[in-house]
Structure formats: C-alpha cells, structure tokens
Coordinates of C-alpha atoms in Angstrom, one line a residue:
M1 CA 84.9 -39.6 27.6
M2 CA 86.1 -38.1 31.0
A3 CA 88.6 -40.3 30.6
F4 CA 89.7 -37.4 27.7
A5 CA 89.2 -34.8 30.3
L6 CA 92.8 -33.1 30.1
P7 CA 94.9 -31.2 33.0
K8 CA 95.2 -27.7 31.8
L9 CA 98.4 -27.6 29.2
R10 CA 100.5 -24.8 28.2
P11 CA 99.3 -22.2 25.5
D12 CA 102.0 -23.4 22.2
I13 CA 100.4 -26.5 22.4
H14 CA 96.8 -25.1 22.6
Y15 CA 98.5 -23.2 19.2
L16 CA 99.4 -26.8 17.9
Y17 CA 96.1 -27.5 18.2
A18 CA 95.2 -24.9 15.8
G19 CA 97.2 -25.3 13.7
R20 CA 96.6 -29.2 13.7
A21 CA 92.6 -28.2 13.0
L22 CA 93.6 -25.4 10.6
R23 CA 95.9 -28.4 8.1
G24 CA 93.1 -30.8 8.3
F25 CA 90.6 -28.6 6.9
G26 CA 92.9 -28.4 4.2
D27 CA 94.0 -31.9 3.5
G28 CA 90.4 -31.9 3.9
F29 CA 89.4 -31.1 0.4
A30 CA 92.8 -31.5 -1.5
I31 CA 92.8 -34.9 -1.5
I32 CA 89.5 -35.3 -2.7
V33 CA 89.6 -32.3 -5.3
L34 CA 93.5 -33.8 -6.7
P35 CA 92.2 -36.9 -8.2
A36 CA 89.0 -34.7 -9.6
Y37 CA 91.4 -32.3 -10.6
M38 CA 93.6 -34.1 -13.1
T39 CA 91.0 -36.3 -14.1
A40 CA 89.8 -33.1 -15.4
L41 CA 92.8 -31.9 -17.4
G42 CA 92.4 -35.7 -18.9
Y43 CA 94.6 -37.9 -17.0
D44 CA 93.6 -41.7 -15.6
A45 CA 94.1 -43.9 -12.7
V46 CA 97.6 -44.6 -13.5
A47 CA 98.8 -41.1 -14.5
V48 CA 96.8 -40.3 -10.3
G49 CA 98.4 -43.2 -9.0
F50 CA 102.2 -41.7 -10.0
V51 CA 101.3 -37.5 -9.0
A52 CA 99.8 -39.3 -5.4
T53 CA 103.9 -41.5 -5.5
A54 CA 105.3 -38.3 -6.2
S55 CA 103.6 -36.8 -3.3
L56 CA 104.6 -39.0 -0.5
L57 CA 108.1 -39.8 -2.1
G58 CA 109.1 -35.6 -1.5
T59 CA 106.8 -36.1 2.1
A60 CA 109.6 -38.8 3.1
L61 CA 112.4 -37.1 2.1
L62 CA 111.6 -34.1 3.8
T63 CA 110.8 -35.4 6.9
L64 CA 114.2 -36.8 6.4
V65 CA 116.0 -33.9 6.1
V66 CA 113.7 -32.6 8.7
G67 CA 114.0 -35.9 11.4
W68 CA 117.8 -35.7 11.3
I69 CA 118.2 -31.7 11.7
A70 CA 115.0 -30.9 14.4
P71 CA 117.4 -32.9 17.6
H72 CA 119.4 -29.5 16.9
R73 CA 117.5 -26.6 15.0
D74 CA 114.7 -24.5 16.4
L75 CA 111.1 -26.1 16.4
R76 CA 109.2 -23.1 15.6
A77 CA 111.5 -22.1 12.3
L78 CA 111.1 -25.5 11.5
L79 CA 107.3 -25.5 11.7
I80 CA 106.7 -21.9 10.2
F81 CA 109.0 -23.1 6.8
G82 CA 106.7 -25.9 7.1
A83 CA 103.1 -23.9 7.2
G84 CA 105.0 -22.0 4.3
L85 CA 105.8 -24.6 1.7
M86 CA 102.1 -25.4 2.3
A87 CA 101.2 -22.4 1.1
V88 CA 103.7 -22.3 -2.0
T89 CA 101.9 -25.8 -3.0
G90 CA 98.6 -24.0 -3.0
V91 CA 99.7 -21.5 -5.0
A92 CA 101.3 -23.7 -7.6
F93 CA 98.7 -26.5 -8.4
P94 CA 96.3 -23.8 -10.3
N95 CA 99.2 -22.5 -12.1
V96 CA 100.1 -26.0 -13.8
E97 CA 98.7 -28.3 -16.2
H98 CA 101.5 -30.9 -17.4
F99 CA 101.9 -34.3 -16.1
L100 CA 105.7 -34.2 -15.1
L101 CA 104.6 -30.5 -13.2
I102 CA 101.5 -31.2 -11.7
A103 CA 104.2 -34.2 -10.7
S104 CA 106.8 -31.5 -9.7
V105 CA 105.0 -30.3 -7.7
A106 CA 103.7 -32.8 -5.7
F107 CA 107.1 -34.3 -4.9
I108 CA 107.8 -31.1 -3.6
G109 CA 104.2 -29.7 -2.3
T110 CA 102.7 -30.8 0.7
I111 CA 99.8 -32.0 -0.2
N112 CA 98.8 -35.5 1.0
P113 CA 96.9 -38.0 -0.7
S114 CA 97.3 -40.4 1.7
G115 CA 94.8 -39.0 4.0
G116 CA 96.8 -40.0 7.0
D117 CA 99.4 -38.8 10.0
L118 CA 101.7 -38.0 7.2
G119 CA 104.2 -34.7 6.1
V120 CA 106.8 -32.9 7.2
L121 CA 104.9 -30.7 9.7
V122 CA 103.8 -34.2 11.9
P123 CA 106.9 -35.2 13.4
L124 CA 107.7 -31.7 15.0
E125 CA 104.3 -31.1 16.5
H126 CA 104.6 -34.8 18.3
A127 CA 107.8 -33.6 19.6
V128 CA 106.6 -30.7 21.2
L129 CA 103.6 -32.6 22.2
A130 CA 105.5 -35.4 23.5
R131 CA 107.2 -33.2 26.2
S132 CA 104.5 -31.7 27.4
A133 CA 102.8 -34.5 28.6
S134 CA 102.8 -36.6 31.5
D135 CA 103.7 -41.0 31.3
D136 CA 100.7 -40.6 32.0
R137 CA 98.7 -38.2 30.5
R138 CA 100.6 -39.1 27.0
T139 CA 98.0 -41.1 24.8
H140 CA 95.7 -38.9 25.2
V141 CA 97.5 -35.6 24.2
F142 CA 98.0 -37.7 21.5
A143 CA 94.5 -38.6 20.6
R144 CA 93.0 -35.3 21.0
Y145 CA 95.2 -33.9 18.2
S146 CA 94.8 -37.2 16.4
L147 CA 91.0 -36.6 17.1
I148 CA 90.9 -32.5 16.4
G149 CA 93.0 -33.6 12.6
A150 CA 90.6 -36.1 12.0
L151 CA 87.2 -33.8 13.0
S152 CA 88.8 -30.4 10.4
A153 CA 89.7 -32.6 7.9
A154 CA 86.0 -34.0 7.9
V155 CA 84.8 -30.7 7.6
G156 CA 87.3 -30.2 5.0
S157 CA 85.5 -33.4 3.3
L158 CA 82.0 -31.3 2.9
A159 CA 84.2 -28.3 1.3
A160 CA 85.0 -31.0 -1.3
S161 CA 81.2 -30.3 -2.8
V162 CA 82.5 -25.6 -2.8
P163 CA 83.4 -26.2 -6.7
D164 CA 79.9 -28.2 -7.3
F165 CA 77.9 -24.4 -6.3
L166 CA 81.1 -23.0 -8.0
V167 CA 81.0 -24.9 -11.3
S168 CA 77.1 -24.5 -10.7
S169 CA 77.1 -20.2 -10.5
G170 CA 79.1 -20.5 -14.2
S171 CA 81.8 -21.1 -13.3
T172 CA 84.1 -24.0 -15.6
E173 CA 85.4 -26.8 -13.8
I174 CA 88.6 -26.0 -13.6
G175 CA 88.6 -22.5 -12.4
A176 CA 86.6 -23.9 -9.7
F177 CA 89.6 -26.4 -7.8
R178 CA 91.5 -23.8 -9.0
I179 CA 89.8 -21.4 -6.5
M180 CA 90.2 -24.5 -4.1
F181 CA 93.6 -24.9 -4.4
Y182 CA 94.1 -21.0 -4.2
A183 CA 92.0 -21.5 -0.7
Y184 CA 94.5 -24.4 0.5
A185 CA 97.5 -21.5 0.1
A186 CA 95.0 -19.1 2.5
I187 CA 95.5 -21.8 4.6
G188 CA 99.0 -22.6 5.0
V189 CA 100.4 -19.1 5.6
A190 CA 97.5 -18.5 8.2
S191 CA 99.1 -22.2 9.8
A192 CA 102.8 -19.8 9.5
A193 CA 100.9 -17.0 11.7
L194 CA 100.1 -20.2 14.3
Y195 CA 104.0 -21.5 14.7
R196 CA 105.1 -17.4 14.7
R197 CA 103.6 -17.2 18.1
L198 CA 105.2 -20.1 19.6
P199 CA 108.3 -19.8 22.2
H200 CA 111.6 -20.5 20.3
S201 CA 113.1 -23.5 21.2
R202 CA 115.3 -26.8 20.2
G203 CA 114.4 -30.7 19.8
E204 CA 115.1 -31.1 23.6
E205 CA 117.2 -28.6 25.9
K206 CA 120.1 -31.1 26.3
P207 CA 120.0 -32.8 23.6
A208 CA 121.7 -36.4 23.0
H209 CA 125.0 -36.6 20.9
A210 CA 123.2 -38.4 18.1
P211 CA 119.8 -37.9 16.9
L212 CA 119.5 -42.1 18.1
G213 CA 121.6 -43.6 21.0
P214 CA 120.1 -46.2 23.5
S215 CA 116.1 -47.2 21.8
R216 CA 118.2 -47.3 18.0
S217 CA 116.9 -50.8 18.0
T218 CA 113.8 -50.7 18.7
V219 CA 113.2 -47.9 16.7
Y220 CA 114.7 -49.3 13.5
K221 CA 112.2 -52.4 14.2
L222 CA 109.3 -50.4 14.7
A223 CA 110.2 -49.2 11.2
A224 CA 110.3 -51.4 9.1
L225 CA 107.1 -52.9 10.7
F226 CA 105.3 -49.0 10.6
S227 CA 107.0 -49.5 6.7
I228 CA 104.8 -52.6 5.6
D229 CA 101.0 -51.4 7.4
A230 CA 102.2 -48.0 5.2
F231 CA 102.6 -49.5 2.3
A232 CA 99.5 -51.4 2.4
G233 CA 97.6 -47.8 3.0
G234 CA 99.8 -46.6 -0.3
F235 CA 97.3 -49.4 -2.0
V236 CA 94.1 -47.6 -0.7
A237 CA 95.5 -44.0 -0.5
Q238 CA 92.2 -41.5 0.1
S239 CA 92.5 -39.9 -3.6
L240 CA 92.8 -43.6 -5.3
L241 CA 90.2 -44.5 -3.0
V242 CA 88.8 -41.2 -4.1
L243 CA 89.0 -42.5 -7.5
W244 CA 87.8 -45.9 -6.6
L245 CA 84.3 -44.8 -6.3
F246 CA 84.5 -42.7 -9.0
D247 CA 84.8 -45.4 -11.6
R248 CA 83.3 -48.1 -10.1
F249 CA 80.0 -46.4 -8.1
D250 CA 80.0 -42.7 -10.7
L251 CA 79.9 -41.4 -7.6
S252 CA 79.3 -37.3 -7.5
L253 CA 82.4 -35.3 -6.2
S254 CA 79.3 -33.9 -3.5
A255 CA 78.6 -37.6 -2.8
A256 CA 82.4 -37.4 -2.1
G257 CA 82.2 -35.0 0.3
L258 CA 80.2 -36.1 2.3
F259 CA 81.0 -39.5 2.3
F260 CA 84.3 -38.7 4.0
F261 CA 82.9 -36.2 5.7
W262 CA 81.1 -39.1 8.2
S263 CA 84.9 -41.3 7.6
S264 CA 87.0 -38.8 9.2
T265 CA 83.6 -38.3 11.6
L266 CA 84.4 -41.6 12.7
S267 CA 87.8 -41.8 12.8
A268 CA 87.7 -38.5 14.6
F269 CA 86.0 -40.2 17.4
S270 CA 87.8 -43.7 17.5
Y271 CA 90.1 -41.5 18.6
P272 CA 89.3 -40.9 22.2
I273 CA 88.6 -44.8 22.5
A274 CA 92.1 -46.0 21.2
A275 CA 93.3 -44.0 24.5
W276 CA 90.8 -45.2 26.9
I277 CA 90.7 -48.6 25.1
A278 CA 94.7 -48.6 25.5
R279 CA 94.2 -47.8 29.5
R280 CA 92.9 -51.3 30.1
I281 CA 94.4 -53.6 27.3
G282 CA 98.0 -51.7 26.6
L283 CA 98.7 -49.9 23.7
V284 CA 100.2 -52.5 21.4
N285 CA 96.9 -54.9 22.1
T286 CA 95.0 -51.5 21.6
M287 CA 96.3 -51.2 17.7
V288 CA 96.5 -55.2 16.4
F289 CA 92.7 -56.0 18.0
T290 CA 91.9 -52.8 16.5
H291 CA 93.1 -53.2 13.0
I292 CA 92.7 -56.7 11.8
P293 CA 88.8 -56.2 12.0
S294 CA 89.0 -52.9 10.1
S295 CA 90.7 -54.9 7.0
I296 CA 88.6 -57.9 7.1
F297 CA 85.8 -54.9 6.4
L298 CA 88.1 -53.3 3.2
I299 CA 88.1 -56.9 1.8
L300 CA 84.7 -57.6 1.8
A301 CA 84.1 -53.6 0.6
A302 CA 86.5 -54.9 -2.5
F303 CA 83.9 -57.5 -4.0
S304 CA 80.2 -55.9 -2.4
P305 CA 78.4 -55.2 -5.9
Y306 CA 75.6 -52.6 -4.1
L307 CA 77.2 -48.8 -3.7
Y308 CA 76.0 -48.5 0.0
L309 CA 77.0 -52.0 1.2
T310 CA 79.8 -50.9 -0.1
L311 CA 80.5 -47.2 1.4
G312 CA 78.7 -49.3 4.9
L313 CA 82.0 -51.7 4.9
L314 CA 83.9 -48.5 4.8
L315 CA 82.7 -46.5 7.6
L316 CA 82.7 -50.2 10.0
R317 CA 86.5 -49.7 8.8
A318 CA 87.3 -46.1 9.3
A319 CA 85.6 -46.4 12.9
L320 CA 88.6 -48.9 14.1
S321 CA 91.4 -48.0 11.8
Q322 CA 92.6 -45.2 12.5
M323 CA 92.5 -46.3 15.6
D324 CA 96.0 -46.9 16.2
V325 CA 96.9 -43.1 15.0
P326 CA 97.4 -42.2 18.9
T327 CA 98.2 -45.5 20.1
R328 CA 101.2 -45.8 18.0
T329 CA 102.4 -43.2 18.4
S330 CA 102.2 -42.9 22.3
Y331 CA 104.0 -46.4 22.1
V332 CA 106.8 -44.5 20.1
M333 CA 107.0 -41.7 22.3
A334 CA 107.3 -44.5 25.3
V335 CA 109.5 -46.7 24.4
V336 CA 112.4 -44.1 23.6
T337 CA 114.9 -41.5 25.9
P338 CA 113.2 -37.5 26.3
P339 CA 116.1 -36.7 24.2
E340 CA 115.8 -39.4 21.1
R341 CA 112.0 -38.2 20.5
P342 CA 112.7 -36.4 18.0
A343 CA 115.0 -38.1 15.7
A344 CA 112.2 -41.2 16.9
A345 CA 109.6 -39.5 15.2
G346 CA 111.8 -39.2 11.9
V347 CA 112.6 -42.3 11.8
T348 CA 109.9 -43.3 12.1
A349 CA 107.9 -41.6 9.9
V350 CA 110.1 -41.5 6.7
P351 CA 109.7 -44.9 6.6
R352 CA 106.3 -44.6 6.0
S353 CA 106.9 -42.2 3.2
L354 CA 109.1 -43.8 1.5
A355 CA 106.7 -47.2 1.7
S356 CA 103.7 -45.6 0.7
A357 CA 105.7 -43.6 -2.0
I358 CA 105.6 -47.0 -3.9
S359 CA 102.1 -48.6 -3.4
P360 CA 99.9 -45.9 -4.9
A361 CA 101.5 -45.9 -8.6
I362 CA 100.9 -49.3 -8.6
S363 CA 97.6 -49.2 -6.9
G364 CA 96.6 -46.6 -9.8
A365 CA 97.2 -49.4 -12.0
L366 CA 96.2 -51.9 -10.5
L367 CA 92.7 -50.2 -10.7
M368 CA 92.4 -50.5 -15.1
T369 CA 92.3 -54.0 -14.4
A370 CA 89.1 -56.1 -14.9
F371 CA 89.0 -56.5 -10.8
S372 CA 89.4 -53.1 -10.1
G373 CA 89.0 -53.7 -6.0
L374 CA 92.0 -55.0 -6.1
P375 CA 93.9 -52.5 -4.4
L376 CA 91.9 -53.3 -1.7
V377 CA 92.1 -56.6 -1.4
V378 CA 95.6 -56.8 -1.1
C379 CA 95.9 -53.3 1.3
G380 CA 93.5 -55.8 4.0
A381 CA 96.6 -58.5 3.5
L382 CA 99.4 -56.6 4.3
K383 CA 97.5 -54.6 7.0
I384 CA 96.6 -58.0 8.8
A385 CA 100.0 -59.6 8.7
Y386 CA 101.4 -56.1 9.9
D387 CA 99.6 -56.3 12.7
I388 CA 100.5 -60.5 13.2
A389 CA 104.5 -58.9 13.5
L390 CA 104.0 -55.9 15.5
L391 CA 102.0 -59.0 18.1
Y392 CA 104.5 -61.3 18.0
S393 CA 107.5 -58.3 18.6
F394 CA 106.3 -56.6 21.2
R395 CA 103.7 -57.8 23.2
H396 CA 106.4 -57.8 25.7
I397 CA 108.2 -54.2 25.2
K398 CA 105.7 -52.0 27.7
P399 CA 106.1 -48.5 27.4
P400 CA 106.3 -46.5 31.0
E401 CA 102.9 -46.5 32.2
E402 CA 101.6 -50.2 31.7
T403 CA 104.9 -51.8 33.7
S404 CA 104.0 -49.2 37.2

C-alpha cells in the first residue's frame, strides 16, 4: 500500500474526489433500485433491457457532445451541468410509470445501469485529474479516483435495502422506491455544490486547433477495441445481473444490496493493486492478464446451479474484472499529447457507451430463454477475445514511464 501513497494534491482534485464519492453512492443504490422499481410496475426483463439500452445510448450521445466542446469550454460549468442533470433525473423517475416515459427519462438522465465508469462527468473529471499528475504518479491518481468511486458505490449498494425497511414500516413498495430516487436527486444537488468550488478552467490552457491531432490513429484504434469490451460488458450490465439473480435464485433486494456491497468493495481494493502491478509488468499486461481470469469466472457462474457457488464465482470475478479501469484510463492519457487529453477521454468513452448500449436489449431477451445464463457466457467469451486483440495490437506501444 505504500506504493499507493500520493503527494499533496491541489484542493480542486479533492473536490473532484468528493464529487466522485457522492455520485458513486447514488449510482450504487440506483442501479439496484431501478430494475426492482420496473419489476414492481409489472415490466419484464426485455423492458428492463430496453431501458438500460436507452440510458446508455443517451449517455453516449451526451458524452460525445461534451467531448467535442470540452477542449474550448469551462470544465467547471460542464461539471455543474452534469450534476444538475443528475438531480433532474432523480426527480423525474418517481413521477413516470409508462414505459416510453421511463425510457425517455433514462435516455436523457444520468443513471448508469452498467455500474461502470461511464457517464458525461467521467471524461471531464479525467481531463482535470490527468493534468494534475506527473507521468510516474498518473496511474496512482486514477487508481485513487476509481477506488473512491467503487467504495462509495459499495456503500450505496447497502442503501438499496432501505426500501425493504420502508415497506416494513408501512410504506408502499412503489412509494419506497420513489423516495430512493428523490435521494438520488439530492445527491446531484450536493455534487453541483462541490463543483462550484472548482476554479474556472478550459480543457487545456493552450488548446489544440483540432480536438485530436497527432494521436488520432492511436485513439481511434483504442476506441474500437474498448467498444468490443463495452459491448460485451453490456450483456451483464449490473441492473441486468441484479435481475438475473432475482429470477434465478429469488434473491431479495436486501441480499442483492449486500452482495453488491462486497462485489464493489473487492473491485475497489483491486484498483491500488492494479497500480502496483502496472509498475512492474506494464499497463497493457495488467489490463489483459487480470481480465481473462475474470471472464472465465463469469462463464463458470452462468452454469452454477447453487446460489452460494454462483455468488462466490461472481465475487472472484469482481476482484479482477475492474483492474483495467485505472490502467486503461492512465494508458489513454499517457499515449496522447496533453492538449488532446479531453478529446481523447471523450472519443474513447463514447464508443464504449454506444457499444454497451446495444447489448442490454439483447441480453434482456436472452434472459427470457431456457438458459438464462447465456448473457454471462456471451460476455465472457467476447471479453477474452478483446483482451487477446488488445495485447496483440498495443504490447509494443509504451507510456513514458515504461520507456524511461
């Protein structure tokens, strides 16, 4: 853990960390409450899959717009806008029940059903973090950012049990879910208040004339590969994984919250370990050689007939599957020039969002088949193919800290 210690950072970075913690907490319970809310309204897995697709597609389009304008706009204003959109999302969801209205709110709003590092605020925060760290500390800065997000999401998962307590206290099930969405809106307001404390700044003090310049081909190739990974991940978007556990093992909302608490906790502590490993074997090797075993555990979980064995395999997967998050982000920021970083963050994030938006709708249909574990198998197989392609394509392209 000593390798994870960081030098003193500027106050604005700590504000970003605090904002990430708030948003992680909100996402932690929202992605569990959303499918439960839709199930309570009478919708099936196919409907949940389509809503997840709408949410991820809207995220992708909004992230694309932000990626275009971020290099020449005030990042503080864009962050406040994103937090405000989070508040609007939390207010809108409890007041709609028709499927088309729910899908519309999901498309425009900020709830991320995948539980991953997607969203309009992510590339903006990445751009601020990247310019605050030197090459030899950059991976650790992103690892801490990911650690904070995952730990807060873990605590948020425990909050998903609050509706059970509210129902036992006399509230209706739908009413309890609506209270959780209002809490999500309050978190958006608090996040906006934090972002207001940031200094005004553009994407770069000396922005390039074009969003992407000399690193364009590298960024596009990475974006294509990342889209394969994200398409695969969409088959087990966390909201759909929750639904699978509900249907296959009749898991309660409180039990699901406890499971995802430990899942997110294991993911969180894998981030500093990933930074430690990356210093020794490199960023690309860390991404690949931790990812492949996690995909194998996911495939095995699909065939497990026992609840505790399934949960154990999924927890093993959680301990490894997110090690590529800080290393992937650090790698992208390392292989582009500083003026290209905001655009590179957006360009690599958008294809991931678009690709991950396609698969939940397919996964929802697959969950209704005789073998409901099929989405897990498809996800694992595609991710292994992605890892092999990434290793083959980028094993010789090193970041500055690995070439010095």
